[in-house]
Amino acid sequence: MSELIDNRAHRIDTLKSIILHLHHGGSADEVRQRLSSLVADVDATEVAAMEQQLIADGMTIDEVRSMCDLHAEVMRDVMSPIQIRPSVGPGHPVDTFQRENAALREAVGEVRRAIDTLAEAGPAADQSAARDTARARVNVLFDIEKHYRRKEELLFPFLERHGITGPSKVMWAKDDEARAALAALAELLAIEVPGREGWVSAVREGLAATARAIEGMIDKEERILLPMALDTLTRDEWGVIWQESPRIGWCLVEPRAGYVPPTSTVPDHTMTPPAGQAILLPTGHVTLEQLTGVLQTMPVDLTFVDADDRVAFYSEGPERVFSRSRAVIGRKVQHCHPPRSVSIVDRILDDFRAGRQSTAEFWIEMHGRFVHIRYFAVRGADAQYLGCLEMTQDVTKIRALQGERRLLAYDDGVTAGAAAQEPGHPHHSAPPPVATATTVSAATPVLAALIVKTIDADAMLAAGTHPLQMVQQGAAALAAGQGLAIDSSFVPKPLIEMLEQGGYDVTTATAPDGRHRTVVRKRL
């Protein structure tokens, strides 16, 4: 056994040294030759362990992500696809992931063919029809979000419970690249740009980036992630993934019938109070049914992280702001966030644990809603740190309230004068309007002082270059409080959503000439 362990460790170290040699400028042909003699004995878990060691050695997630495509391309030439174990039958989560990947490959091919037709279209009517077809084909690809979410929210947590954290950190970042490329391509097809030749070139460039990101991730899943998961996860864990998957949904295909999950068991250290019996609390008593009803009724989303930074509980209200999955229970909270925001999570928890702070709060504009997010240190009677409570609330309607309501009025049938103002009580001044990513604002002089770089999106698109890469690089280089301006004749909604999800504040203003200025700022 020790010999096998030593051989495995040696293969991982050798693989790491070969890959580092490639990224330090070594010849791809030389690396292929060295890999070909090693890779026959390397399994998927060792490839993941290699990336995990690079991170442990101090390489950042962004550095591993940036080199991931290069070494994956070289390994693809020498590493034959690993066959999924015959024990995986129809309907198993891995079977569904594979069938979705096959459907995604076909959908990418449909987009290629549609854009080829668009490039060759002649009369204006043909061009318009071809453009509509291309947009429809690209829209189909947005179903990939369900595939990625099931992977990120269900599969990654269980891998991390087994100590495999590299794939979730690196692949999540690569998923975000694919999302951004797809959104940028859809945005290109949704606008009209003077100089059609340059626009078609930009569309082709956007397609190439999208296909490279999606097909590259399919290869990584088929060759590394899924075989490794099958070697690692238990039958019970696959059963939980299967049970939780319908909440997120399926990508392009439905799962096949045939898979039967194992019967779930309740851990020994938990208990359910008998029906009708109350739980005694310091300020009263409630039954479990009552307590569950209260938590589900509250207009806030609650998530509790214990003293070991593991998610212990979340509430299930009717309209959660951020979705949760039961697979998150017991997971390190740092692994529930994209790599780019982990440092903020660590800082909050470290400050809470050390007693330096007890509250942290953020507010963001997301899809037309104003969301207030608060974190509270939970302490016992002796000030012992018990964990962290996250409280999230959509406060859009609250921010819009004006004056007073002192008489009963139900919002589902209220008339214009139903919320009467009592005499003698002047109206409070109205709060400032909520600024969303698509709100037209005149606040550009305030924002201008923060802007360190301006990108003319129209000029770049007309020249046949998509601004996505420049925007991503410019946003990544921003210091806290600095801004990046994007000038365009259209509101870049997919780009705005991608940046907001990436941790940036985004506002859009319209100039007198009708052009839009989108300002991106690093969130404080």
PDB file of N, CA and C in Angstrom, residues 322-384:
ATOM      1  N   PHE A 322     -31.134  34.840  -2.936  1.00  0.00           N
ATOM      2  CA  PHE A 322     -30.081  33.953  -3.425  1.00  0.00           C
ATOM      3  C   PHE A 322     -30.501  32.514  -3.143  1.00  0.00           C
ATOM      4  N   SER A 323     -30.470  31.679  -4.158  1.00  0.00           N
ATOM      5  CA  SER A 323     -30.923  30.297  -4.000  1.00  0.00           C
ATOM      6  C   SER A 323     -29.979  29.523  -3.092  1.00  0.00           C
ATOM      7  N   ARG A 324     -30.517  28.534  -2.408  1.00  0.00           N
ATOM      8  CA  ARG A 324     -29.734  27.642  -1.559  1.00  0.00           C
ATOM      9  C   ARG A 324     -30.105  26.200  -1.886  1.00  0.00           C
ATOM     10  N   SER A 325     -29.208  25.294  -1.612  1.00  0.00           N
ATOM     11  CA  SER A 325     -29.447  23.877  -1.824  1.00  0.00           C
ATOM     12  C   SER A 325     -29.105  23.137  -0.539  1.00  0.00           C
ATOM     13  N   ARG A 326     -29.811  22.039  -0.269  1.00  0.00           N
ATOM     14  CA  ARG A 326     -29.515  21.263   0.932  1.00  0.00           C
ATOM     15  C   ARG A 326     -28.098  20.693   0.902  1.00  0.00           C
ATOM     16  N   ALA A 327     -27.512  20.617  -0.287  1.00  0.00           N
ATOM     17  CA  ALA A 327     -26.137  20.131  -0.390  1.00  0.00           C
ATOM     18  C   ALA A 327     -25.152  21.077   0.272  1.00  0.00           C
ATOM     19  N   VAL A 328     -25.582  22.302   0.556  1.00  0.00           N
ATOM     20  CA  VAL A 328     -24.682  23.287   1.149  1.00  0.00           C
ATOM     21  C   VAL A 328     -24.489  23.040   2.646  1.00  0.00           C
ATOM     22  N   ILE A 329     -25.405  22.283   3.263  1.00  0.00           N
ATOM     23  CA  ILE A 329     -25.322  22.031   4.702  1.00  0.00           C
ATOM     24  C   ILE A 329     -24.049  21.247   5.017  1.00  0.00           C
ATOM     25  N   GLY A 330     -23.277  21.774   5.972  1.00  0.00           N
ATOM     26  CA  GLY A 330     -22.023  21.144   6.356  1.00  0.00           C
ATOM     27  C   GLY A 330     -20.834  21.588   5.529  1.00  0.00           C
ATOM     28  N   ARG A 331     -21.072  22.431   4.542  1.00  0.00           N
ATOM     29  CA  ARG A 331     -20.000  22.861   3.650  1.00  0.00           C
ATOM     30  C   ARG A 331     -19.309  24.102   4.201  1.00  0.00           C
ATOM     31  N   LYS A 332     -18.010  24.194   4.022  1.00  0.00           N
ATOM     32  CA  LYS A 332     -17.295  25.405   4.372  1.00  0.00           C
ATOM     33  C   LYS A 332     -17.881  26.580   3.592  1.00  0.00           C
ATOM     34  N   VAL A 333     -18.208  27.655   4.303  1.00  0.00           N
ATOM     35  CA  VAL A 333     -18.874  28.774   3.645  1.00  0.00           C
ATOM     36  C   VAL A 333     -17.965  29.415   2.597  1.00  0.00           C
ATOM     37  N   GLN A 334     -16.647  29.334   2.789  1.00  0.00           N
ATOM     38  CA  GLN A 334     -15.727  29.886   1.785  1.00  0.00           C
ATOM     39  C   GLN A 334     -15.898  29.204   0.437  1.00  0.00           C
ATOM     40  N   HIS A 335     -16.315  27.941   0.455  1.00  0.00           N
ATOM     41  CA  HIS A 335     -16.485  27.180  -0.784  1.00  0.00           C
ATOM     42  C   HIS A 335     -17.837  27.419  -1.431  1.00  0.00           C
ATOM     43  N   CYS A 336     -18.681  28.230  -0.784  1.00  0.00           N
ATOM     44  CA  CYS A 336     -19.991  28.553  -1.337  1.00  0.00           C
ATOM     45  C   CYS A 336     -19.955  29.848  -2.137  1.00  0.00           C
ATOM     46  N   HIS A 337     -18.789  30.456  -2.239  1.00  0.00           N
ATOM     47  CA  HIS A 337     -18.652  31.741  -2.917  1.00  0.00           C
ATOM     48  C   HIS A 337     -17.670  31.615  -4.070  1.00  0.00           C
ATOM     49  N   PRO A 338     -17.841  32.436  -5.102  1.00  0.00           N
ATOM     50  CA  PRO A 338     -16.847  32.462  -6.181  1.00  0.00           C
ATOM     51  C   PRO A 338     -15.486  32.834  -5.614  1.00  0.00           C
ATOM     52  N   PRO A 339     -14.398  32.337  -6.216  1.00  0.00           N
ATOM     53  CA  PRO A 339     -13.051  32.603  -5.688  1.00  0.00           C
ATOM     54  C   PRO A 339     -12.771  34.073  -5.453  1.00  0.00           C
ATOM     55  N   ARG A 340     -13.330  34.939  -6.306  1.00  0.00           N
ATOM     56  CA  ARG A 340     -12.999  36.360  -6.212  1.00  0.00           C
ATOM     57  C   ARG A 340     -13.501  37.009  -4.927  1.00  0.00           C
ATOM     58  N   SER A 341     -14.491  36.400  -4.237  1.00  0.00           N
ATOM     59  CA  SER A 341     -15.058  37.031  -3.045  1.00  0.00           C
ATOM     60  C   SER A 341     -14.668  36.333  -1.753  1.00  0.00           C
ATOM     61  N   VAL A 342     -13.854  35.276  -1.826  1.00  0.00           N
ATOM     62  CA  VAL A 342     -13.501  34.504  -0.633  1.00  0.00           C
ATOM     63  C   VAL A 342     -12.722  35.355   0.364  1.00  0.00           C
ATOM     64  N   SER A 343     -11.850  36.237  -0.122  1.00  0.00           N
ATOM     65  CA  SER A 343     -11.050  37.052   0.794  1.00  0.00           C
ATOM     66  C   SER A 343     -11.935  37.932   1.668  1.00  0.00           C
ATOM     67  N   ILE A 344     -13.045  38.436   1.117  1.00  0.00           N
ATOM     68  CA  ILE A 344     -13.971  39.261   1.896  1.00  0.00           C
ATOM     69  C   ILE A 344     -14.666  38.405   2.951  1.00  0.00           C
ATOM     70  N   VAL A 345     -15.097  37.206   2.569  1.00  0.00           N
ATOM     71  CA  VAL A 345     -15.733  36.289   3.517  1.00  0.00           C
ATOM     72  C   VAL A 345     -14.785  35.990   4.673  1.00  0.00           C
ATOM     73  N   ASP A 346     -13.541  35.670   4.349  1.00  0.00           N
ATOM     74  CA  ASP A 346     -12.553  35.358   5.393  1.00  0.00           C
ATOM     75  C   ASP A 346     -12.342  36.543   6.332  1.00  0.00           C
ATOM     76  N   ARG A 347     -12.286  37.737   5.788  1.00  0.00           N
ATOM     77  CA  ARG A 347     -12.056  38.917   6.628  1.00  0.00           C
ATOM     78  C   ARG A 347     -13.203  39.127   7.608  1.00  0.00           C
ATOM     79  N   ILE A 348     -14.437  38.993   7.115  1.00  0.00           N
ATOM     80  CA  ILE A 348     -15.601  39.168   7.992  1.00  0.00           C
ATOM     81  C   ILE A 348     -15.571  38.143   9.121  1.00  0.00           C
ATOM     82  N   LEU A 349     -15.371  36.869   8.778  1.00  0.00           N
ATOM     83  CA  LEU A 349     -15.397  35.816   9.792  1.00  0.00           C
ATOM     84  C   LEU A 349     -14.242  35.964  10.772  1.00  0.00           C
ATOM     85  N   ASP A 350     -13.071  36.330  10.285  1.00  0.00           N
ATOM     86  CA  ASP A 350     -11.920  36.525  11.182  1.00  0.00           C
ATOM     87  C   ASP A 350     -12.183  37.674  12.149  1.00  0.00           C
ATOM     88  N   ASP A 351     -12.763  38.772  11.643  1.00  0.00           N
ATOM     89  CA  ASP A 351     -13.063  39.910  12.510  1.00  0.00           C
ATOM     90  C   ASP A 351     -14.132  39.553  13.536  1.00  0.00           C
ATOM     91  N   PHE A 352     -15.142  38.784  13.136  1.00  0.00           N
ATOM     92  CA  PHE A 352     -16.184  38.367  14.064  1.00  0.00           C
ATOM     93  C   PHE A 352     -15.598  37.450  15.143  1.00  0.00           C
ATOM     94  N   ARG A 353     -14.803  36.485  14.707  1.00  0.00           N
ATOM     95  CA  ARG A 353     -14.252  35.495  15.632  1.00  0.00           C
ATOM     96  C   ARG A 353     -13.320  36.156  16.663  1.00  0.00           C
ATOM     97  N   ALA A 354     -12.556  37.158  16.202  1.00  0.00           N
ATOM     98  CA  ALA A 354     -11.618  37.835  17.089  1.00  0.00           C
ATOM     99  C   ALA A 354     -12.288  38.891  17.955  1.00  0.00           C
ATOM    100  N   GLY A 355     -13.559  39.196  17.695  1.00  0.00           N
ATOM    101  CA  GLY A 355     -14.266  40.190  18.475  1.00  0.00           C
ATOM    102  C   GLY A 355     -14.013  41.621  18.034  1.00  0.00           C
ATOM    103  N   ARG A 356     -13.328  41.786  16.888  1.00  0.00           N
ATOM    104  CA  ARG A 356     -13.054  43.142  16.413  1.00  0.00           C
ATOM    105  C   ARG A 356     -14.303  43.809  15.841  1.00  0.00           C
ATOM    106  N   GLN A 357     -15.195  43.014  15.278  1.00  0.00           N
ATOM    107  CA  GLN A 357     -16.429  43.535  14.693  1.00  0.00           C
ATOM    108  C   GLN A 357     -17.577  42.585  15.030  1.00  0.00           C
ATOM    109  N   SER A 358     -18.789  43.103  14.940  1.00  0.00           N
ATOM    110  CA  SER A 358     -19.969  42.262  15.177  1.00  0.00           C
ATOM    111  C   SER A 358     -20.996  42.360  14.062  1.00  0.00           C
ATOM    112  N   THR A 359     -20.821  43.327  13.146  1.00  0.00           N
ATOM    113  CA  THR A 359     -21.782  43.526  12.062  1.00  0.00           C
ATOM    114  C   THR A 359     -21.049  43.938  10.796  1.00  0.00           C
ATOM    115  N   ALA A 360     -21.485  43.423   9.677  1.00  0.00           N
ATOM    116  CA  ALA A 360     -20.998  43.874   8.365  1.00  0.00           C
ATOM    117  C   ALA A 360     -22.204  43.923   7.442  1.00  0.00           C
ATOM    118  N   GLU A 361     -22.289  44.943   6.620  1.00  0.00           N
ATOM    119  CA  GLU A 361     -23.449  45.028   5.733  1.00  0.00           C
ATOM    120  C   GLU A 361     -23.055  45.566   4.363  1.00  0.00           C
ATOM    121  N   PHE A 362     -23.830  45.142   3.383  1.00  0.00           N
ATOM    122  CA  PHE A 362     -23.633  45.534   1.993  1.00  0.00           C
ATOM    123  C   PHE A 362     -25.004  45.806   1.393  1.00  0.00           C
ATOM    124  N   TRP A 363     -25.046  46.607   0.354  1.00  0.00           N
ATOM    125  CA  TRP A 363     -26.280  46.762  -0.416  1.00  0.00           C
ATOM    126  C   TRP A 363     -25.900  46.822  -1.889  1.00  0.00           C
ATOM    127  N   ILE A 364     -26.660  46.104  -2.684  1.00  0.00           N
ATOM    128  CA  ILE A 364     -26.362  45.970  -4.106  1.00  0.00           C
ATOM    129  C   ILE A 364     -27.628  46.173  -4.928  1.00  0.00           C
ATOM    130  N   GLU A 365     -27.446  46.565  -6.178  1.00  0.00           N
ATOM    131  CA  GLU A 365     -28.535  46.677  -7.133  1.00  0.00           C
ATOM    132  C   GLU A 365     -28.441  45.485  -8.073  1.00  0.00           C
ATOM    133  N   MET A 366     -29.489  44.677  -8.113  1.00  0.00           N
ATOM    134  CA  MET A 366     -29.435  43.420  -8.837  1.00  0.00           C
ATOM    135  C   MET A 366     -30.751  43.175  -9.551  1.00  0.00           C
ATOM    136  N   HIS A 367     -30.702  43.180 -10.887  1.00  0.00           N
ATOM    137  CA  HIS A 367     -31.893  42.878 -11.690  1.00  0.00           C
ATOM    138  C   HIS A 367     -33.082  43.751 -11.296  1.00  0.00           C
ATOM    139  N   GLY A 368     -32.841  45.046 -11.094  1.00  0.00           N
ATOM    140  CA  GLY A 368     -33.915  45.963 -10.774  1.00  0.00           C
ATOM    141  C   GLY A 368     -34.337  45.960  -9.324  1.00  0.00           C
ATOM    142  N   ARG A 369     -33.661  45.207  -8.473  1.00  0.00           N
ATOM    143  CA  ARG A 369     -33.992  45.160  -7.048  1.00  0.00           C
ATOM    144  C   ARG A 369     -32.844  45.742  -6.227  1.00  0.00           C
ATOM    145  N   PHE A 370     -33.193  46.360  -5.107  1.00  0.00           N
ATOM    146  CA  PHE A 370     -32.191  46.871  -4.175  1.00  0.00           C
ATOM    147  C   PHE A 370     -32.120  45.884  -3.017  1.00  0.00           C
ATOM    148  N   VAL A 371     -30.986  45.226  -2.870  1.00  0.00           N
ATOM    149  CA  VAL A 371     -30.842  44.118  -1.918  1.00  0.00           C
ATOM    150  C   VAL A 371     -29.910  44.526  -0.785  1.00  0.00           C
ATOM    151  N   HIS A 372     -30.386  44.353   0.432  1.00  0.00           N
ATOM    152  CA  HIS A 372     -29.616  44.670   1.641  1.00  0.00           C
ATOM    153  C   HIS A 372     -29.129  43.358   2.252  1.00  0.00           C
ATOM    154  N   ILE A 373     -27.804  43.234   2.440  1.00  0.00           N
ATOM    155  CA  ILE A 373     -27.197  42.007   2.968  1.00  0.00           C
ATOM    156  C   ILE A 373     -26.461  42.360   4.252  1.00  0.00           C
ATOM    157  N   ARG A 374     -26.811  41.691   5.343  1.00  0.00           N
ATOM    158  CA  ARG A 374     -26.175  41.969   6.623  1.00  0.00           C
ATOM    159  C   ARG A 374     -25.642  40.681   7.246  1.00  0.00           C
ATOM    160  N   TYR A 375     -24.510  40.817   7.913  1.00  0.00           N
ATOM    161  CA  TYR A 375     -23.882  39.703   8.615  1.00  0.00           C
ATOM    162  C   TYR A 375     -23.739  40.082  10.089  1.00  0.00           C
ATOM    163  N   PHE A 376     -24.115  39.172  10.980  1.00  0.00           N
ATOM    164  CA  PHE A 376     -24.054  39.425  12.408  1.00  0.00           C
ATOM    165  C   PHE A 376     -23.261  38.320  13.101  1.00  0.00           C
ATOM    166  N   ALA A 377     -22.355  38.719  13.987  1.00  0.00           N
ATOM    167  CA  ALA A 377     -21.666  37.737  14.822  1.00  0.00           C
ATOM    168  C   ALA A 377     -22.645  37.229  15.870  1.00  0.00           C
ATOM    169  N   VAL A 378     -22.775  35.924  15.993  1.00  0.00           N
ATOM    170  CA  VAL A 378     -23.661  35.330  16.988  1.00  0.00           C
ATOM    171  C   VAL A 378     -22.793  34.867  18.157  1.00  0.00           C
ATOM    172  N   ARG A 379     -23.102  35.352  19.354  1.00  0.00           N
ATOM    173  CA  ARG A 379     -22.285  35.029  20.517  1.00  0.00           C
ATOM    174  C   ARG A 379     -23.157  34.488  21.642  1.00  0.00           C
ATOM    175  N   GLY A 380     -22.570  33.646  22.469  1.00  0.00           N
ATOM    176  CA  GLY A 380     -23.269  33.093  23.617  1.00  0.00           C
ATOM    177  C   GLY A 380     -23.245  34.055  24.789  1.00  0.00           C
ATOM    178  N   ALA A 381     -23.788  33.579  25.924  1.00  0.00           N
ATOM    179  CA  ALA A 381     -23.881  34.441  27.098  1.00  0.00           C
ATOM    180  C   ALA A 381     -22.501  34.890  27.580  1.00  0.00           C
ATOM    181  N   ASP A 382     -21.483  34.072  27.392  1.00  0.00           N
ATOM    182  CA  ASP A 382     -20.126  34.413  27.821  1.00  0.00           C
ATOM    183  C   ASP A 382     -19.314  35.041  26.706  1.00  0.00           C
ATOM    184  N   ALA A 383     -20.005  35.553  25.663  1.00  0.00           N
ATOM    185  CA  ALA A 383     -19.368  36.195  24.498  1.00  0.00           C
ATOM    186  C   ALA A 383     -18.598  35.210  23.628  1.00  0.00           C
ATOM    187  N   GLN A 384     -18.799  33.906  23.859  1.00  0.00           N
ATOM    188  CA  GLN A 384     -18.151  32.907  23.012  1.00  0.00           C
ATOM    189  C   GLN A 384     -18.738  32.978  21.602  1.00  0.00           C
TER     190      GLN A 384
END
